[in-house]
Amino acid sequence: MKKALITGITGQDGSYLAEFLLEKGYKVFGMYRRASTETFERINHIKNKITLISADLTDLSSIINTIKDTQPDEIYHLGAQSFVPASWSQPLLTAEITALGTTRMLEAIKIVNPKIKFYQAGSSEMFGKVQETPQTETTPFYPRSPYGVSKVYAHWITKNYRESFNLFAANGILFNHESPRRGKQFVTKKVTESVAKIKLGLQTDLFLGNLDAKRDWGFAGDYAEAMWLILQHDEPDDFIISTGEMHSVKELCQAAFEHVGLNWEDHVKIDKKFLRPAEVDLLVGDSTKAKNVLKWEPKVKFKELIQKMVDEDLKTQELLMKK
């Protein structure tokens, strides 16, 4: 039985990846940061099938002990301060966790067992002010937030350890990926949850920032499979994981409101406080390499994804109303 350790297992990606690996017959360990209120809602349905370990990306000794105790074949490093706006208000924390946390993971692997396969969760935010469209594995990075900068550091330190110490250390550069488990602070979830509330008469308006920002949105469950495929490849390498389709925030609103028979223009309002200090206008990835080398293809289309999220949010809100 193969063993996998997932950092950030309580997040959206961690929960989908844990499900996927369990189906593949893995023994799954999840590393999480202890907090005064535990947030296990995304993994409650599989909690009895996985082993949770409390450790911290800011503490090298706890990472080393976790790897020694679990002896994993593969490590999927998803743990990070992952919300872009928060990286502006907490730039040092973002660097400490997202950038240096990755270095600590790699250093711990080098110390404990250099044969462990390591996956680093990259982000399309590394491209920021894009230098070419679509973005490929060779497109230069131009991050536009402390989060993006931290992810660029994590990407390069992963390559550096791969080339310097012959580690199987791979980068997945994942473009935006969403699901009903998406955190409330992300724009897709904010839109779909608001649509559900507006449909049910619980609120009237939705306040957003830049409606013209364009993103490449895929389904998190599809992207979990891509992470696994990256570590099954013969050689450690870097891959863009994306749908290759670009949609604006305006299109996101349109799809979500239309699904419940409402006109988005009647409810969406602009609030300048949601504009970023440095905007990322468009991101769209070319995942040809992943398709050719890994035989990976996204399955869930944009509209289907948004409808799935709206339906789940409607269910949740209706349950809350009954309580």
CSV table of C-alpha atoms in Angstrom, one decimal:
chain,number,residue,atom,x,y,z
A,1,MET,CA,0.0,0.0,0.0
A,2,LYS,CA,1.4,3.4,-1.0
A,3,LYS,CA,1.5,6.1,1.5
A,4,ALA,CA,0.8,9.8,0.9
A,5,LEU,CA,1.2,12.9,3.1
A,6,ILE,CA,-1.0,15.9,2.2
A,7,THR,CA,-0.2,19.3,3.7
A,8,GLY,CA,-3.3,21.6,3.7
A,9,ILE,CA,-5.6,18.6,3.8
A,10,THR,CA,-8.5,20.6,5.3
A,11,GLY,CA,-8.6,22.9,2.3
A,12,GLN,CA,-10.6,22.4,-0.9
A,13,ASP,CA,-7.8,20.8,-2.9
A,14,GLY,CA,-6.7,18.6,0.0
A,15,SER,CA,-10.1,17.1,0.5
A,16,TYR,CA,-10.5,16.2,-3.2
A,17,LEU,CA,-7.0,14.8,-3.4
A,18,ALA,CA,-7.5,12.7,-0.2
A,19,GLU,CA,-10.7,11.2,-1.7
A,20,PHE,CA,-8.9,10.5,-5.0
A,21,LEU,CA,-5.9,8.8,-3.3
A,22,LEU,CA,-8.2,6.7,-1.0
A,23,GLU,CA,-9.9,5.4,-4.1
A,24,LYS,CA,-6.5,4.5,-5.5
A,25,GLY,CA,-5.8,2.4,-2.4
A,26,TYR,CA,-3.4,4.8,-0.7
A,27,LYS,CA,-2.9,5.1,3.1
A,28,VAL,CA,-3.5,8.9,3.5
A,29,PHE,CA,-1.9,11.1,6.1
A,30,GLY,CA,-3.0,14.7,6.5
A,31,MET,CA,-0.9,17.5,8.0
A,32,TYR,CA,-2.9,20.4,9.5
A,33,ARG,CA,-2.1,23.4,11.7
A,34,ARG,CA,-3.7,23.2,15.1
A,35,ALA,CA,-6.1,26.1,15.8
A,36,SER,CA,-8.5,27.0,18.6
A,37,THR,CA,-11.4,26.1,16.3
A,38,GLU,CA,-10.9,23.0,14.1
A,39,THR,CA,-12.1,23.3,10.5
A,40,PHE,CA,-12.6,19.7,9.2
A,41,GLU,CA,-15.9,20.2,7.4
A,42,ARG,CA,-14.4,19.4,4.0
A,43,ILE,CA,-13.0,16.1,5.2
A,44,ASN,CA,-15.6,15.0,7.8
A,45,HIS,CA,-17.0,12.4,5.5
A,46,ILE,CA,-13.6,10.7,5.2
A,47,LYS,CA,-12.0,11.5,8.6
A,48,ASN,CA,-12.2,7.9,9.8
A,49,LYS,CA,-10.3,6.7,6.7
A,50,ILE,CA,-7.3,9.1,7.0
A,51,THR,CA,-4.7,9.9,9.7
A,52,LEU,CA,-4.5,13.5,10.8
A,53,ILE,CA,-1.2,14.9,12.2
A,54,SER,CA,-0.8,18.3,13.7
A,55,ALA,CA,2.3,20.2,12.5
A,56,ASP,CA,3.2,23.6,11.2
A,57,LEU,CA,4.9,24.9,8.1
A,58,THR,CA,6.8,27.5,10.2
A,59,ASP,CA,8.4,24.8,12.3
A,60,LEU,CA,11.0,22.6,10.6
A,61,SER,CA,11.2,20.1,13.5
A,62,SER,CA,7.5,19.3,13.4
A,63,ILE,CA,7.7,18.7,9.7
A,64,ILE,CA,10.7,16.4,10.1
A,65,ASN,CA,8.9,14.4,12.8
A,66,THR,CA,5.8,14.2,10.7
A,67,ILE,CA,7.8,12.7,7.8
A,68,LYS,CA,9.7,10.3,10.0
A,69,ASP,CA,6.4,9.1,11.7
A,70,THR,CA,4.5,8.6,8.4
A,71,GLN,CA,7.3,7.5,6.0
A,72,PRO,CA,5.3,8.6,2.9
A,73,ASP,CA,6.1,7.6,-0.7
A,74,GLU,CA,4.6,10.8,-1.9
A,75,ILE,CA,4.1,14.3,-0.4
A,76,TYR,CA,1.5,16.7,-1.8
A,77,HIS,CA,2.4,20.2,-0.6
A,78,LEU,CA,-0.9,22.2,-0.7
A,79,GLY,CA,-0.6,24.0,2.5
A,80,ALA,CA,-0.2,27.8,2.1
A,81,GLN,CA,-1.6,31.2,2.9
A,82,SER,CA,-3.7,31.0,-0.3
A,83,PHE,CA,-5.9,34.1,-0.4
A,84,VAL,CA,-4.5,36.8,-2.6
A,85,PRO,CA,-6.1,39.9,-0.9
A,86,ALA,CA,-4.9,38.6,2.5
A,87,SER,CA,-1.4,38.5,1.2
A,88,TRP,CA,-1.5,42.3,1.0
A,89,SER,CA,-2.6,42.7,4.6
A,90,GLN,CA,-0.3,39.9,5.8
A,91,PRO,CA,2.7,39.9,3.4
A,92,LEU,CA,5.3,38.6,5.9
A,93,LEU,CA,3.1,35.8,7.1
A,94,THR,CA,2.4,34.9,3.4
A,95,ALA,CA,6.1,34.7,2.7
A,96,GLU,CA,6.8,32.7,5.9
A,97,ILE,CA,4.2,30.0,5.1
A,98,THR,CA,3.9,30.0,1.3
A,99,ALA,CA,7.6,30.6,0.4
A,100,LEU,CA,9.7,29.5,3.3
A,101,GLY,CA,7.2,26.7,4.3
A,102,THR,CA,8.0,25.0,1.0
A,103,THR,CA,11.7,25.3,1.6
A,104,ARG,CA,11.2,23.6,5.0
A,105,MET,CA,9.3,20.8,3.4
A,106,LEU,CA,12.1,20.2,0.9
A,107,GLU,CA,14.8,20.4,3.5
A,108,ALA,CA,12.9,17.9,5.7
A,109,ILE,CA,12.7,15.5,2.7
A,110,LYS,CA,16.4,15.9,2.0
A,111,ILE,CA,17.2,15.1,5.7
A,112,VAL,CA,14.7,12.3,6.3
A,113,ASN,CA,14.4,10.5,2.9
A,114,PRO,CA,15.5,12.0,-0.4
A,115,LYS,CA,13.6,9.3,-2.3
A,116,ILE,CA,10.1,10.7,-1.4
A,117,LYS,CA,8.3,12.2,-4.4
A,118,PHE,CA,7.3,15.8,-3.8
A,119,TYR,CA,4.5,17.8,-5.4
A,120,GLN,CA,4.5,21.6,-5.0
A,121,ALA,CA,1.2,23.5,-5.6
A,122,GLY,CA,2.0,26.3,-8.0
A,123,SER,CA,-0.4,29.0,-9.0
A,124,SER,CA,-1.4,31.0,-12.2
A,125,GLU,CA,-1.0,34.1,-10.0
A,126,MET,CA,2.8,33.6,-10.6
A,127,PHE,CA,2.2,35.0,-14.1
A,128,GLY,CA,0.4,38.1,-12.8
A,129,LYS,CA,1.0,40.8,-15.4
A,130,VAL,CA,1.1,38.3,-18.2
A,131,GLN,CA,4.0,38.4,-20.7
A,132,GLU,CA,2.2,36.2,-23.3
A,133,THR,CA,-1.2,34.6,-23.8
A,134,PRO,CA,-1.9,31.8,-23.2
A,135,GLN,CA,0.6,31.1,-20.5
A,136,THR,CA,2.8,28.0,-20.9
A,137,GLU,CA,5.6,26.3,-18.8
A,138,THR,CA,8.1,28.7,-20.4
A,139,THR,CA,6.2,32.0,-19.9
A,140,PRO,CA,8.2,34.4,-17.7
A,141,PHE,CA,6.6,35.0,-14.3
A,142,TYR,CA,5.5,38.6,-13.3
A,143,PRO,CA,3.6,38.2,-10.0
A,144,ARG,CA,1.4,41.1,-8.8
A,145,SER,CA,0.9,40.3,-5.2
A,146,PRO,CA,2.8,39.0,-2.1
A,147,TYR,CA,1.0,35.7,-2.7
A,148,GLY,CA,2.2,35.5,-6.3
A,149,VAL,CA,5.7,36.4,-5.3
A,150,SER,CA,5.7,33.7,-2.6
A,151,LYS,CA,4.5,31.1,-5.0
A,152,VAL,CA,7.3,32.1,-7.5
A,153,TYR,CA,9.8,31.5,-4.7
A,154,ALA,CA,8.2,28.2,-3.9
A,155,HIS,CA,8.3,27.2,-7.6
A,156,TRP,CA,12.0,28.0,-8.0
A,157,ILE,CA,13.1,26.5,-4.7
A,158,THR,CA,11.4,23.3,-5.7
A,159,LYS,CA,13.3,23.3,-9.1
A,160,ASN,CA,16.5,24.2,-7.2
A,161,TYR,CA,16.3,21.3,-4.8
A,162,ARG,CA,15.4,19.0,-7.7
A,163,GLU,CA,18.5,20.0,-9.7
A,164,SER,CA,20.9,20.4,-6.7
A,165,PHE,CA,20.0,17.3,-4.7
A,166,ASN,CA,18.4,15.0,-7.3
A,167,LEU,CA,15.0,15.0,-5.5
A,168,PHE,CA,11.8,14.0,-7.3
A,169,ALA,CA,10.4,17.5,-6.8
A,170,ALA,CA,7.7,18.6,-9.3
A,171,ASN,CA,5.6,21.7,-9.8
A,172,GLY,CA,2.0,21.8,-10.8
A,173,ILE,CA,1.1,25.3,-12.0
A,174,LEU,CA,-2.6,25.2,-11.4
A,175,PHE,CA,-4.9,27.8,-12.8
A,176,ASN,CA,-8.1,28.8,-10.9
A,177,HIS,CA,-10.0,25.7,-9.8
A,178,GLU,CA,-13.3,25.8,-8.0
A,179,SER,CA,-15.9,23.6,-6.4
A,180,PRO,CA,-18.8,23.6,-3.9
A,181,ARG,CA,-16.0,23.3,-1.3
A,182,ARG,CA,-14.4,26.6,-2.3
A,183,GLY,CA,-13.6,29.0,0.6
A,184,LYS,CA,-16.1,31.8,1.1
A,185,GLN,CA,-13.5,34.5,0.4
A,186,PHE,CA,-13.0,33.5,-3.2
A,187,VAL,CA,-14.9,35.3,-5.9
A,188,THR,CA,-16.6,32.2,-7.4
A,189,LYS,CA,-17.9,31.1,-4.0
A,190,LYS,CA,-18.9,34.7,-3.1
A,191,VAL,CA,-21.0,34.9,-6.3
A,192,THR,CA,-22.6,31.5,-6.1
A,193,GLU,CA,-23.5,31.8,-2.4
A,194,SER,CA,-24.9,35.3,-3.0
A,195,VAL,CA,-27.0,34.1,-5.9
A,196,ALA,CA,-28.5,31.4,-3.7
A,197,LYS,CA,-29.2,34.0,-0.9
A,198,ILE,CA,-30.7,36.4,-3.4
A,199,LYS,CA,-32.9,33.7,-5.0
A,200,LEU,CA,-34.2,32.8,-1.5
A,201,GLY,CA,-34.8,36.4,-0.5
A,202,LEU,CA,-32.0,36.5,2.1
A,203,GLN,CA,-30.1,39.4,0.4
A,204,THR,CA,-30.7,41.8,-2.5
A,205,ASP,CA,-27.3,42.9,-3.8
A,206,LEU,CA,-23.8,41.4,-4.6
A,207,PHE,CA,-20.8,43.8,-4.3
A,208,LEU,CA,-17.8,43.0,-6.4
A,209,GLY,CA,-14.6,44.7,-7.7
A,210,ASN,CA,-13.2,44.3,-11.2
A,211,LEU,CA,-15.9,42.6,-13.4
A,212,ASP,CA,-13.6,42.6,-16.4
A,213,ALA,CA,-10.9,40.4,-14.8
A,214,LYS,CA,-10.7,37.2,-16.8
A,215,ARG,CA,-9.7,33.8,-15.4
A,216,ASP,CA,-9.3,30.2,-16.5
A,217,TRP,CA,-11.7,28.3,-14.1
A,218,GLY,CA,-11.7,24.5,-13.8
A,219,PHE,CA,-13.1,21.9,-11.3
A,220,ALA,CA,-10.9,21.1,-8.3
A,221,GLY,CA,-11.7,17.4,-8.5
A,222,ASP,CA,-10.2,17.2,-12.0
A,223,TYR,CA,-7.1,19.1,-10.8
A,224,ALA,CA,-6.6,16.6,-7.9
A,225,GLU,CA,-6.2,13.9,-10.5
A,226,ALA,CA,-3.6,16.0,-12.3
A,227,MET,CA,-1.5,16.4,-9.1
A,228,TRP,CA,-1.4,12.6,-8.8
A,229,LEU,CA,-0.5,12.1,-12.4
A,230,ILE,CA,2.4,14.5,-12.1
A,231,LEU,CA,4.0,12.3,-9.4
A,232,GLN,CA,3.4,9.1,-11.4
A,233,HIS,CA,5.4,10.5,-14.3
A,234,ASP,CA,8.9,8.9,-14.9
A,235,GLU,CA,10.8,12.1,-14.3
A,236,PRO,CA,10.1,15.1,-12.0
A,237,ASP,CA,8.9,18.0,-14.2
A,238,ASP,CA,6.7,21.1,-14.2
A,239,PHE,CA,3.2,21.2,-15.7
A,240,ILE,CA,0.5,23.8,-16.4
A,241,ILE,CA,-2.9,22.5,-15.4
A,242,SER,CA,-5.7,24.5,-16.9
A,243,THR,CA,-8.8,24.4,-19.1
A,244,GLY,CA,-7.5,26.7,-21.8
A,245,GLU,CA,-10.8,28.7,-21.6
A,246,MET,CA,-11.0,32.2,-20.3
A,247,HIS,CA,-14.2,33.8,-18.7
A,248,SER,CA,-14.7,37.2,-17.1
A,249,VAL,CA,-16.1,37.8,-13.6
A,250,LYS,CA,-19.1,39.3,-15.5
A,251,GLU,CA,-19.6,35.9,-17.3
A,252,LEU,CA,-19.4,34.2,-14.0
A,253,CYS,CA,-22.2,36.4,-12.6
A,254,GLN,CA,-24.3,35.9,-15.7
A,255,ALA,CA,-24.0,32.1,-15.6
A,256,ALA,CA,-24.8,31.9,-11.9
A,257,PHE,CA,-27.8,34.3,-11.9
A,258,GLU,CA,-29.2,32.7,-15.2
A,259,HIS,CA,-29.1,29.3,-13.5
A,260,VAL,CA,-31.8,30.5,-11.0
A,261,GLY,CA,-33.7,32.6,-13.5
A,262,LEU,CA,-32.4,36.0,-12.4
A,263,ASN,CA,-30.8,38.9,-14.3
A,264,TRP,CA,-27.3,39.6,-12.8
A,265,GLU,CA,-27.4,43.3,-13.7
A,266,ASP,CA,-30.3,43.8,-11.3
A,267,HIS,CA,-28.2,42.7,-8.3
A,268,VAL,CA,-24.5,43.2,-9.0
A,269,LYS,CA,-22.9,46.5,-7.7
A,270,ILE,CA,-19.3,47.7,-7.9
A,271,ASP,CA,-17.4,48.5,-4.7
A,272,LYS,CA,-13.9,49.9,-5.1
A,273,LYS,CA,-12.8,48.3,-1.8
A,274,PHE,CA,-12.7,45.0,-3.7
A,275,LEU,CA,-10.2,46.3,-6.3
A,276,ARG,CA,-6.6,45.0,-5.8
A,277,PRO,CA,-3.7,47.4,-5.4
A,278,ALA,CA,-2.1,45.7,-8.5
A,279,GLU,CA,-4.7,44.0,-10.7
A,280,VAL,CA,-4.2,40.8,-12.6
A,281,ASP,CA,-6.3,41.3,-15.7
A,282,LEU,CA,-6.3,38.0,-17.5
A,283,LEU,CA,-5.0,34.5,-16.9
A,284,VAL,CA,-5.4,31.5,-19.3
A,285,GLY,CA,-3.3,28.4,-19.4
A,286,ASP,CA,-2.0,26.2,-22.2
A,287,SER,CA,-2.0,22.6,-20.7
A,288,THR,CA,-0.9,20.9,-24.0
A,289,LYS,CA,2.1,19.4,-22.2
A,290,ALA,CA,-0.1,17.8,-19.5
A,291,LYS,CA,-2.4,16.5,-22.1
A,292,ASN,CA,0.3,15.0,-24.2
A,293,VAL,CA,2.7,13.7,-21.5
A,294,LEU,CA,0.3,12.9,-18.6
A,295,LYS,CA,-2.8,12.2,-20.7
A,296,TRP,CA,-4.8,14.6,-18.5
A,297,GLU,CA,-7.9,16.4,-19.6
A,298,PRO,CA,-10.3,18.6,-17.7
A,299,LYS,CA,-13.8,17.0,-17.6
A,300,VAL,CA,-16.1,19.6,-16.0
A,301,LYS,CA,-16.9,22.6,-18.1
A,302,PHE,CA,-17.3,26.2,-16.8
A,303,LYS,CA,-21.1,26.5,-16.8
A,304,GLU,CA,-21.5,23.0,-15.3
A,305,LEU,CA,-19.1,24.0,-12.6
A,306,ILE,CA,-20.9,27.2,-11.7
A,307,GLN,CA,-24.3,25.5,-11.8
A,308,LYS,CA,-23.0,22.7,-9.5
A,309,MET,CA,-21.8,25.4,-7.0
A,310,VAL,CA,-25.0,27.3,-7.1
A,311,ASP,CA,-27.1,24.2,-6.6
A,312,GLU,CA,-25.0,23.2,-3.5
A,313,ASP,CA,-25.2,26.7,-2.1
A,314,LEU,CA,-29.0,26.7,-2.5
A,315,LYS,CA,-29.2,23.4,-0.6
A,316,THR,CA,-27.0,24.8,2.2
A,317,GLN,CA,-29.0,28.0,2.5
A,318,GLU,CA,-32.3,26.1,2.5
A,319,LEU,CA,-31.0,23.8,5.3
A,320,LEU,CA,-29.9,26.8,7.3
A,321,MET,CA,-33.4,28.4,6.9
A,322,LYS,CA,-35.0,25.3,8.3
A,323,LYS,CA,-32.9,25.3,11.5
